[in-house]
């Protein structure tokens, strides 16, 4: 082990949240390795060691983890919509591969795994809005079930082997490096349509309420979770505020100074009508707070898009 | 479809609980098919159509389900101890095979799946004793996680496809047709040792408290769950009372009129110290109540053993 050996690895480091996390870690002077199937923004990962590999490839995973003490687990090989169409394969690629990750991490003496779960999906339809971490978890999407199952195995490994973990149940993320076209990230899709003068398809009537959180704030929470020594394991990370899609569109129109062309389409069955996270636990235990007001996040995201001319 | 075509199928119908359920169904005049890897008591399944097959064999499973409207899902291919040693395989054989079962059931227009989950394991260590269905579910055993995950997929299939389900989280079962030697069923193991003058190994110091429920009472609950039309989906099924192992041994000694030879051994890591189920939901919603006092159940179980000379 040389002096340059990374002390933390970001699994899924080539994706939207992963790139944001890696950049922050590198800029703070951490030695960081990113592992993933592909890196969408290689030019933006200066100072980060990039390691290409598949999450299901145990040998590649073990090599990427090496002597890292902290593992950020940001991988999910399916989107919510596609997981519902491939439930068994979702379990194989995500749950079973996460079991392999746990076993590798135990053997390599990893100290902490920080896992990104889905605050918008693991609870399912719930009367508790905003929804605290203690609410029942009855997802109506296979994606939510596999996320939840991985959370449970993390707890089991800590209980059996002392491998500590933290779970962040993150709300609807947006910000720089999020690309449209994967049925994820409505804000990226909206900005893309706006900048390219394309029509935007609304799912349902636009009344679905979501909790939008700017990516920089989520990166803050990931770093705090990596060193948290509290008794808590699971933290909601969101703005704590709900916005329906029509409000989001209005805010974006105001920010861009243009009018978006929208078209309504059929609602997705896997959607819950309202998802707002109660985030008091992260406030009080992690000392975390979202720093970025929604309109500021939107402005910064639009600025990033314009700088890239994507 | 002939008149003799079964209307319900018991998956795992050759095992302890399965044989008890099949016998009751057959004796009540139901046309019933039992499906399983092997039938330990073929002579006891008069009037039941036996179908040998592996739960992981989708074609055999589809054939066994046929035109049945009700599926009792009693299969788990691992014991709690062995599941912890084979987590990925446990997921493949139980979670992924249950996903196949759900897909087959949807296609074959099954109306109701009744799934037997584990009341003693899915909750994990909890401050809520007796434990209600609404308690947090944080198992410290892989067996509990896969049971819980299957519960979640059942809910998803009802939500997406209208395939109704009920889950019984059953406490520590005992009664006729339970055999020792599979690290399950402490009472069967105790009776076997007593009748064969063998020493019995206690896990830990004998202070672990469990909720013991006689198998006939669980069969009652399975039949009620098959036709329940309430809004509830998950029911604890137990006596609602806790007994430590030393009490169980004392009761058994009184019933048998002999003194058991016991030896203490190391506690299992996957054990919680106390497991007692709160069963008010089953009382009020299913109209279920355990009919068999513990000592009566013990006497009936001992009588069964003596009649069999196992």
XYZ file of C-alpha atoms in Angstrom:
620
model
C 0.000 0.000 0.000
C 1.518 3.241 -1.170
C 0.873 6.648 0.281
C -1.385 7.400 -2.663
C -3.700 4.467 -1.955
C -7.271 5.822 -1.642
C -8.980 5.642 1.721
C -12.467 5.698 0.278
C -14.197 4.316 -2.769
C -17.363 5.504 -4.441
C -19.288 2.635 -6.062
C -21.286 4.154 -8.855
C -18.747 6.965 -8.947
C -19.333 7.651 -12.616
C -22.990 8.575 -12.274
C -24.821 11.751 -11.324
C -24.506 11.654 -7.540
C -21.204 9.758 -7.710
C -19.456 12.415 -9.786
C -20.661 15.139 -7.440
C -19.434 13.191 -4.414
C -16.071 12.322 -5.966
C -15.433 15.923 -6.954
C -16.149 17.126 -3.436
C -13.974 14.441 -1.868
C -11.098 15.175 -4.250
C -11.356 18.918 -3.767
C -11.209 18.441 -0.005
C -7.927 16.583 -0.411
C -9.231 13.044 0.125
C -7.674 10.203 -1.813
C -10.664 8.788 -3.627
C -11.335 5.982 -6.066
C -14.432 5.832 -8.252
C -15.782 2.491 -9.451
C -18.478 2.032 -12.037
C -19.600 0.652 -15.351
C -18.841 3.886 -17.123
C -17.896 7.437 -16.345
C -20.081 9.958 -18.091
C -17.816 12.884 -17.210
C -14.193 11.692 -17.202
C -12.874 15.246 -17.637
C -14.562 16.255 -14.396
C -12.899 13.635 -12.229
C -9.449 15.191 -11.956
C -7.701 13.863 -8.870
C -9.990 10.848 -8.695
C -8.737 7.358 -9.507
C -11.211 5.878 -11.969
C -11.715 2.109 -11.966
C -14.013 0.631 -14.562
C -15.948 -2.460 -13.531
C -19.274 -4.100 -13.072
C -20.905 -4.145 -9.641
C -21.702 -7.819 -10.189
C -18.031 -8.684 -10.765
C -16.822 -9.666 -7.291
C -13.139 -9.715 -8.245
C -13.290 -6.237 -9.766
C -15.214 -5.014 -6.730
C -12.685 -6.466 -4.301
C -9.842 -4.891 -6.220
C -11.604 -1.516 -6.239
C -12.235 -1.637 -2.508
C -8.660 -2.663 -1.759
C -7.665 -1.118 1.546
C -10.352 1.561 1.594
C -11.940 2.099 4.986
C -15.053 3.796 3.684
C -17.314 2.546 0.901
C -19.998 4.760 -0.577
C -22.519 2.419 -2.193
C -24.414 4.436 -4.797
C -25.102 1.666 -7.302
C -28.451 0.529 -8.543
C -28.455 -1.106 -11.946
C -32.122 -0.423 -12.659
C -34.319 2.632 -12.699
C -37.603 2.394 -10.758
C -39.617 1.764 -13.916
C -37.314 -0.867 -15.354
C -36.916 -2.691 -12.013
C -40.659 -3.395 -12.001
C -40.285 -5.119 -15.358
C -37.244 -7.140 -14.261
C -37.821 -7.961 -10.614
C -35.785 -11.152 -10.420
C -32.899 -9.620 -12.322
C -33.112 -6.527 -10.100
C -32.684 -8.805 -7.085
C -29.747 -10.603 -8.677
C -27.924 -7.480 -9.820
C -28.553 -5.378 -6.746
C -29.456 -7.429 -3.670
C -27.230 -10.431 -4.359
C -24.380 -8.224 -5.581
C -24.718 -6.130 -2.429
C -24.413 -9.340 -0.403
C -21.161 -9.996 -2.255
C -20.091 -6.431 -1.454
C -20.806 -7.017 2.233
C -18.813 -10.218 2.284
C -15.886 -8.573 0.479
C -16.053 -5.560 2.795
C -16.009 -7.777 5.857
C -12.967 -9.664 4.607
C -11.127 -6.479 3.625
C -11.944 -4.897 6.978
C -13.902 -1.957 5.609
C -15.024 0.193 8.526
C -18.077 1.956 7.139
C -20.525 1.523 4.267
C -22.710 4.486 3.386
C -25.631 3.321 1.269
C -27.904 5.539 -0.769
C -31.492 4.359 -0.564
C -34.615 5.975 -1.914
C -36.614 8.295 0.340
C -39.227 8.738 -2.350
C -39.879 5.028 -2.838
C -39.116 2.858 0.216
C -42.091 4.117 2.233
C -44.762 3.598 -0.400
C -48.166 5.187 0.105
C -48.265 6.416 3.678
C -50.592 8.558 5.787
C -47.518 10.076 7.488
C -46.521 13.150 5.468
C -43.862 14.431 5.928
C -42.657 10.874 6.410
C -40.225 10.051 9.241
C -37.713 7.193 9.176
C -39.912 5.273 11.628
C -42.856 5.051 9.210
C -43.838 1.674 7.775
C -41.978 0.714 4.624
C -44.352 -0.796 2.085
C -43.004 0.154 -1.327
C -45.218 -0.201 -4.370
C -42.203 -0.613 -6.611
C -39.675 -3.419 -6.910
C -36.904 -0.816 -6.859
C -38.008 0.199 -3.372
C -38.131 -3.402 -2.178
C -34.598 -4.170 -3.298
C -33.293 -0.931 -1.753
C -35.038 -1.831 1.496
C -33.716 -5.385 1.435
C -30.154 -4.119 1.052
C -30.721 -1.841 4.065
C -31.711 -4.926 6.088
C -28.613 -6.902 5.093
C -26.404 -3.935 6.030
C -27.914 -4.035 9.510
C -27.379 -7.785 9.687
C -23.711 -7.432 8.787
C -23.174 -4.769 11.396
C -24.862 -7.005 13.969
C -22.900 -10.103 13.018
C -19.548 -8.613 12.055
C -19.308 -5.042 13.343
C -19.130 -3.604 9.828
C -20.790 -0.234 10.458
C -23.218 1.341 8.034
C -25.364 4.361 7.463
C -28.309 4.563 5.076
C -29.411 7.807 3.482
C -32.955 7.689 2.161
C -32.594 10.468 -0.346
C -35.505 12.429 -1.823
C -35.727 13.553 -5.464
C -32.250 14.674 -6.341
C -31.395 17.311 -8.905
C -28.374 19.347 -9.924
C -25.346 19.451 -12.184
C -24.274 16.199 -13.856
C -27.798 14.805 -13.919
C -28.699 13.848 -17.458
C -32.198 13.362 -18.846
C -33.394 10.387 -20.825
C -33.266 7.646 -18.225
C -36.777 8.191 -16.839
C -35.162 9.679 -13.778
C -34.629 13.261 -12.811
C -37.626 15.248 -13.889
C -35.738 18.517 -13.464
C -32.957 17.454 -15.819
C -35.614 16.365 -18.302
C -37.409 19.694 -17.961
C -34.263 21.756 -18.424
C -33.259 19.676 -21.415
C -36.653 20.219 -23.057
C -36.534 23.912 -22.265
C -33.057 24.455 -23.684
C -33.807 22.406 -26.789
C -37.326 23.767 -27.352
C -38.855 20.340 -26.981
C -42.242 19.421 -25.602
C -42.214 17.962 -22.077
C -44.447 15.031 -21.131
C -46.062 15.309 -17.699
C -46.857 12.038 -15.958
C -50.462 12.249 -14.832
C -51.977 15.651 -14.134
C -48.876 17.235 -12.627
C -50.293 17.090 -9.108
C -47.817 14.475 -7.816
C -45.913 16.125 -4.978
C -42.232 15.419 -4.501
C -39.471 16.555 -2.184
C -36.660 17.995 -4.319
C -33.167 18.235 -2.903
C -30.103 19.796 -4.467
C -27.205 17.419 -5.023
C -24.621 19.482 -3.103
C -26.766 19.135 0.012
C -26.889 15.371 -0.433
C -23.109 15.284 -0.770
C -22.924 17.139 2.563
C -25.059 14.389 4.113
C -22.945 11.586 2.602
C -19.791 13.052 4.147
C -21.460 13.449 7.545
C -22.817 9.885 7.377
C -19.337 8.549 6.677
C -18.107 9.670 10.094
C -21.285 9.690 12.176
C -20.885 7.805 15.451
C -24.464 8.089 16.699
C -26.832 5.230 17.473
C -28.938 5.976 14.389
C -28.424 4.176 11.114
C -31.045 5.499 8.715
C -31.509 9.128 7.765
C -33.991 10.811 5.475
C -32.299 13.407 3.313
C -34.643 15.838 1.633
C -35.761 19.431 1.724
C -38.695 18.547 3.960
C -40.909 20.483 1.550
C -43.221 19.280 -1.179
C -43.678 20.731 -4.651
C -46.019 19.526 -7.317
C -44.776 19.279 -10.858
C -46.733 22.319 -12.020
C -44.948 24.420 -9.376
C -41.595 23.052 -10.484
C -42.407 23.958 -14.066
C -43.481 27.460 -13.040
C -40.266 27.981 -11.049
C -38.181 26.777 -13.930
C -40.027 29.007 -16.382
C -39.395 31.962 -14.097
C -35.727 31.070 -13.814
C -35.267 30.604 -17.554
C -37.577 33.426 -18.584
C -39.368 31.179 -21.069
C -42.598 29.218 -21.351
C -42.337 25.424 -21.461
C -44.440 23.311 -23.809
C -45.995 20.507 -21.746
C -48.162 17.559 -22.691
C -50.011 15.339 -20.233
C -49.701 11.576 -20.326
C -50.884 8.620 -18.275
C -49.703 8.418 -14.625
C -47.270 5.695 -13.693
C -48.712 2.980 -11.494
C -45.650 2.968 -9.262
C -46.099 6.576 -8.244
C -47.364 7.602 -4.858
C -49.299 10.885 -4.970
C -47.225 12.615 -2.283
C -43.698 12.119 -1.070
C -42.212 14.546 1.438
C -39.535 13.465 3.890
C -39.346 14.441 7.544
C -35.689 15.316 7.988
C -35.452 16.227 11.670
C -33.288 13.192 12.451
C -30.578 14.315 10.020
C -30.809 17.837 11.467
C -30.395 16.773 15.067
C -28.095 13.768 14.754
C -25.911 14.514 11.728
C -26.018 18.277 12.180
C -27.045 18.409 8.544
C -29.240 20.997 6.919
C -30.031 21.650 3.263
C -28.138 24.806 2.348
C -29.574 25.388 -1.091
C -33.022 26.928 -1.588
C -34.907 25.331 -4.459
C -34.710 28.365 -6.761
C -30.978 28.725 -6.153
C -30.479 25.030 -6.963
C -32.467 25.467 -10.149
C -30.398 28.494 -11.170
C -27.140 26.662 -10.532
C -28.339 23.652 -12.471
C -29.413 25.761 -15.429
C -26.058 27.559 -15.329
C -24.282 24.192 -15.430
C -26.351 23.103 -18.435
C -25.571 26.328 -20.268
C -21.864 26.001 -19.503
C -21.874 22.527 -21.021
C -24.119 23.159 -24.007
C -25.419 19.591 -23.635
C -60.835 -29.196 -15.551
C -62.570 -32.169 -13.977
C -64.710 -32.070 -10.901
C -61.828 -33.572 -8.972
C -59.421 -30.734 -9.814
C -58.138 -29.250 -6.524
C -59.148 -25.716 -5.631
C -56.196 -25.131 -3.364
C -52.552 -26.101 -3.316
C -50.188 -26.284 -0.363
C -46.606 -25.479 -1.355
C -44.403 -27.253 1.122
C -47.256 -29.669 1.715
C -44.934 -32.501 2.660
C -43.426 -30.767 5.683
C -44.513 -30.349 9.296
C -47.037 -27.535 8.959
C -47.956 -28.582 5.418
C -49.011 -32.085 6.401
C -51.133 -30.723 9.248
C -52.799 -28.229 6.911
C -53.387 -30.766 4.135
C -54.944 -33.247 6.549
C -57.343 -30.638 7.885
C -58.280 -29.450 4.396
C -58.868 -33.001 3.189
C -60.876 -33.963 6.263
C -63.097 -30.925 5.747
C -63.865 -32.146 2.235
C -61.694 -29.699 0.292
C -59.962 -30.890 -2.855
C -56.327 -30.238 -2.061
C -53.003 -30.734 -3.767
C -49.712 -30.838 -1.896
C -46.489 -29.801 -3.625
C -43.018 -30.295 -2.250
C -39.582 -31.801 -2.566
C -40.540 -34.804 -0.507
C -43.340 -36.048 1.644
C -42.199 -37.305 5.005
C -45.575 -38.871 5.827
C -47.142 -40.203 2.624
C -49.439 -42.565 4.551
C -50.945 -39.579 6.368
C -52.000 -37.713 3.253
C -55.015 -39.810 2.286
C -57.333 -37.783 0.082
C -54.577 -35.324 -0.811
C -53.090 -35.246 -4.293
C -49.320 -35.346 -3.864
C -47.147 -33.626 -6.444
C -43.411 -33.924 -6.110
C -41.361 -30.967 -7.312
C -38.840 -28.322 -6.495
C -40.002 -24.830 -5.559
C -37.368 -23.428 -7.899
C -38.763 -25.368 -10.885
C -41.191 -22.901 -12.434
C -42.764 -25.450 -14.793
C -43.457 -27.904 -11.963
C -44.811 -25.077 -9.858
C -47.131 -23.860 -12.606
C -48.392 -27.369 -13.147
C -49.014 -27.827 -9.424
C -50.912 -24.562 -9.180
C -53.033 -25.369 -12.236
C -56.466 -23.903 -11.716
C -56.217 -23.562 -7.938
C -57.685 -20.354 -6.589
C -55.840 -20.471 -3.271
C -52.127 -21.019 -2.779
C -50.688 -21.704 0.661
C -46.995 -20.793 0.451
C -45.227 -22.658 3.258
C -41.870 -23.193 1.562
C -38.518 -22.055 2.822
C -35.571 -24.056 1.592
C -33.258 -23.059 4.440
C -33.445 -23.170 8.210
C -32.576 -19.939 10.057
C -29.077 -21.168 10.883
C -28.252 -22.383 7.401
C -29.689 -19.293 5.693
C -27.109 -17.152 7.499
C -24.375 -19.276 5.977
C -25.863 -19.150 2.474
C -27.409 -15.714 2.150
C -27.158 -15.323 -1.611
C -28.446 -18.835 -2.215
C -31.248 -18.206 0.287
C -32.267 -15.185 -1.790
C -32.138 -17.192 -5.020
C -34.050 -20.191 -3.724
C -36.653 -18.302 -1.738
C -37.018 -14.674 -2.812
C -36.443 -15.149 -6.540
C -38.473 -18.373 -6.598
C -41.290 -16.559 -4.795
C -41.148 -13.905 -7.509
C -41.613 -16.700 -10.046
C -44.519 -18.000 -7.959
C -46.112 -14.547 -8.018
C -45.765 -14.255 -11.766
C -47.191 -17.756 -12.302
C -50.046 -17.035 -9.900
C -50.888 -13.822 -11.690
C -50.981 -15.574 -15.053
C -53.033 -18.488 -13.719
C -55.453 -16.090 -12.035
C -54.871 -17.314 -8.497
C -57.118 -15.329 -6.168
C -55.296 -15.583 -2.850
C -51.815 -16.421 -1.612
C -51.430 -17.169 2.092
C -47.776 -16.910 3.059
C -46.226 -18.218 6.253
C -43.630 -15.817 7.584
C -41.720 -15.943 10.831
C -43.098 -14.105 13.849
C -40.061 -15.065 15.880
C -37.530 -13.673 13.416
C -38.829 -10.846 11.217
C -38.954 -8.272 14.012
C -35.444 -8.809 15.327
C -34.517 -7.344 18.717
C -37.316 -4.989 19.684
C -38.322 -3.040 22.777
C -41.985 -3.830 21.982
C -42.832 -7.078 23.780
C -45.348 -8.553 23.086
C -44.597 -7.394 19.564
C -47.411 -6.087 17.346
C -47.464 -6.276 13.551
C -46.745 -2.533 13.413
C -43.354 -2.867 15.127
C -40.183 -2.167 13.139
C -38.835 -5.173 11.262
C -35.069 -5.371 11.623
C -34.183 -9.072 11.581
C -30.769 -10.194 12.740
C -30.956 -13.273 10.561
C -30.883 -13.678 6.791
C -33.869 -16.019 7.043
C -35.917 -13.163 8.487
C -34.797 -10.772 5.751
C -35.827 -13.098 2.946
C -39.188 -13.800 4.619
C -39.738 -10.060 4.965
C -38.726 -9.389 1.378
C -41.239 -11.939 0.122
C -43.927 -10.206 2.204
C -43.078 -6.953 0.412
C -43.324 -8.506 -3.066
C -46.693 -10.011 -2.162
C -47.944 -6.520 -1.345
C -46.507 -5.196 -4.595
C -48.313 -7.861 -6.624
C -51.603 -7.125 -4.930
C -51.087 -3.431 -5.635
C -50.141 -3.936 -9.272
C -52.266 -6.942 -10.205
C -54.991 -7.425 -7.602
C -53.607 -10.816 -6.544
C -54.694 -10.791 -2.903
C -52.486 -12.087 -0.105
C -52.352 -12.636 3.609
C -49.189 -13.104 5.656
C -49.136 -15.053 8.889
C -46.130 -14.281 11.044
C -46.145 -17.474 13.012
C -44.452 -17.925 16.397
C -42.585 -21.085 17.472
C -44.669 -23.941 16.163
C -44.873 -27.374 17.719
C -47.038 -30.449 17.414
C -47.482 -33.757 15.617
C -45.440 -34.349 12.434
C -42.603 -32.088 13.585
C -39.360 -34.026 13.464
C -36.169 -33.188 15.306
C -32.730 -32.946 13.763
C -33.116 -29.944 11.501
C -32.154 -27.332 14.131
C -35.778 -26.338 14.208
C -38.461 -27.203 16.672
C -36.983 -27.335 20.136
C -39.997 -29.226 21.461
C -39.645 -32.026 18.914
C -35.964 -32.221 19.789
C -36.759 -32.355 23.499
C -39.371 -35.085 23.117
C -37.065 -37.094 20.906
C -34.269 -36.890 23.494
C -36.674 -37.788 26.285
C -38.121 -40.812 24.525
C -34.708 -42.071 23.459
C -32.930 -41.291 26.739
C -30.553 -38.900 25.040
C -28.927 -35.793 26.451
C -30.450 -32.500 25.250
C -28.248 -29.525 24.350
C -29.572 -26.176 25.525
C -28.572 -23.155 23.441
C -27.240 -20.573 25.859
C -28.469 -20.575 29.437
C -32.065 -21.557 28.692
C -33.348 -18.059 29.434
C -34.344 -17.262 25.832
C -38.087 -16.645 25.865
C -40.248 -17.833 22.999
C -43.908 -17.852 22.107
C -44.956 -21.462 21.487
C -48.054 -22.191 19.447
C -49.663 -25.538 18.760
C -49.874 -26.482 15.094
C -53.642 -27.059 15.037
C -54.161 -23.450 16.074
C -51.936 -22.282 13.237
C -53.944 -24.383 10.790
C -57.070 -22.600 12.068
C -55.409 -19.288 11.252
C -54.323 -20.416 7.771
C -57.901 -21.354 6.894
C -59.247 -18.051 8.203
C -56.565 -16.119 6.305
C -57.550 -17.866 3.071
C -60.986 -16.259 3.105
C -60.400 -13.075 5.102
C -61.756 -10.002 3.326
C -60.558 -7.361 5.789
C -58.207 -4.491 5.044
C -55.384 -6.107 7.005
C -52.740 -8.202 5.331
C -50.309 -9.269 8.045
C -51.243 -11.201 11.181
C -49.155 -12.401 14.081
C -50.094 -15.928 15.059
C -48.849 -17.004 18.457
C -50.027 -17.769 21.943
C -49.241 -14.242 23.077
C -47.369 -15.766 26.010
C -43.677 -16.269 26.571
C -41.938 -19.294 28.030
C -38.262 -19.731 28.622
C -36.654 -23.009 27.709
C -36.256 -24.103 31.328
C -40.030 -23.760 31.773
C -40.649 -25.754 28.607
C -38.363 -28.486 29.896
C -40.117 -28.505 33.271
C -43.533 -28.760 31.607
C -42.374 -31.577 29.414
C -40.840 -33.423 32.342
C -44.141 -33.116 34.205
C -46.055 -34.378 31.198
C -43.730 -37.319 30.601
C -43.111 -38.055 34.275
C -39.367 -38.241 33.682
C -36.284 -36.098 34.220
C -34.490 -34.860 31.104
C -30.708 -34.801 30.824
C -29.666 -31.359 29.609
C -26.309 -29.867 28.688
C -25.638 -26.181 28.096
C -23.922 -24.962 24.966
C -23.044 -21.615 23.360
C -25.932 -19.284 22.413
C -26.613 -18.711 18.764
C -25.771 -15.223 17.512
C -29.004 -15.013 15.548
C -31.180 -15.396 18.593
C -33.070 -12.542 20.147
C -33.483 -12.911 23.923
C -37.268 -12.534 23.911
C -39.891 -13.159 21.300
C -43.562 -12.909 22.214
C -46.162 -11.906 19.647
C -49.058 -9.541 20.223
C -51.969 -11.350 18.600
C -54.860 -8.950 19.092
C -55.143 -8.257 15.371
C -55.808 -11.922 14.583
C -58.317 -12.045 17.439
C -60.311 -9.049 16.305
C -59.983 -9.271 12.511
C -59.758 -12.992 11.756
C -61.845 -14.050 14.752
C -59.010 -16.418 15.537
C -57.952 -17.578 18.964
C -55.516 -20.286 20.035
C -57.649 -23.167 21.309
C -54.899 -25.343 22.719
C -53.300 -24.608 26.084
C -49.574 -25.278 26.089
C -49.751 -28.341 28.342
C -52.530 -29.859 26.255
C -50.494 -29.321 23.101
C -47.512 -30.968 24.743
C -49.621 -33.971 25.803
C -51.044 -34.370 22.301
C -47.609 -34.108 20.753
C -46.162 -36.700 23.127
C -49.118 -38.981 22.388
C -48.426 -38.639 18.657
C -44.766 -39.521 19.185
C -45.694 -42.571 21.225
C -48.219 -43.710 18.613
C -45.522 -43.534 15.960
C -42.621 -44.986 17.905
C -40.301 -42.659 15.937
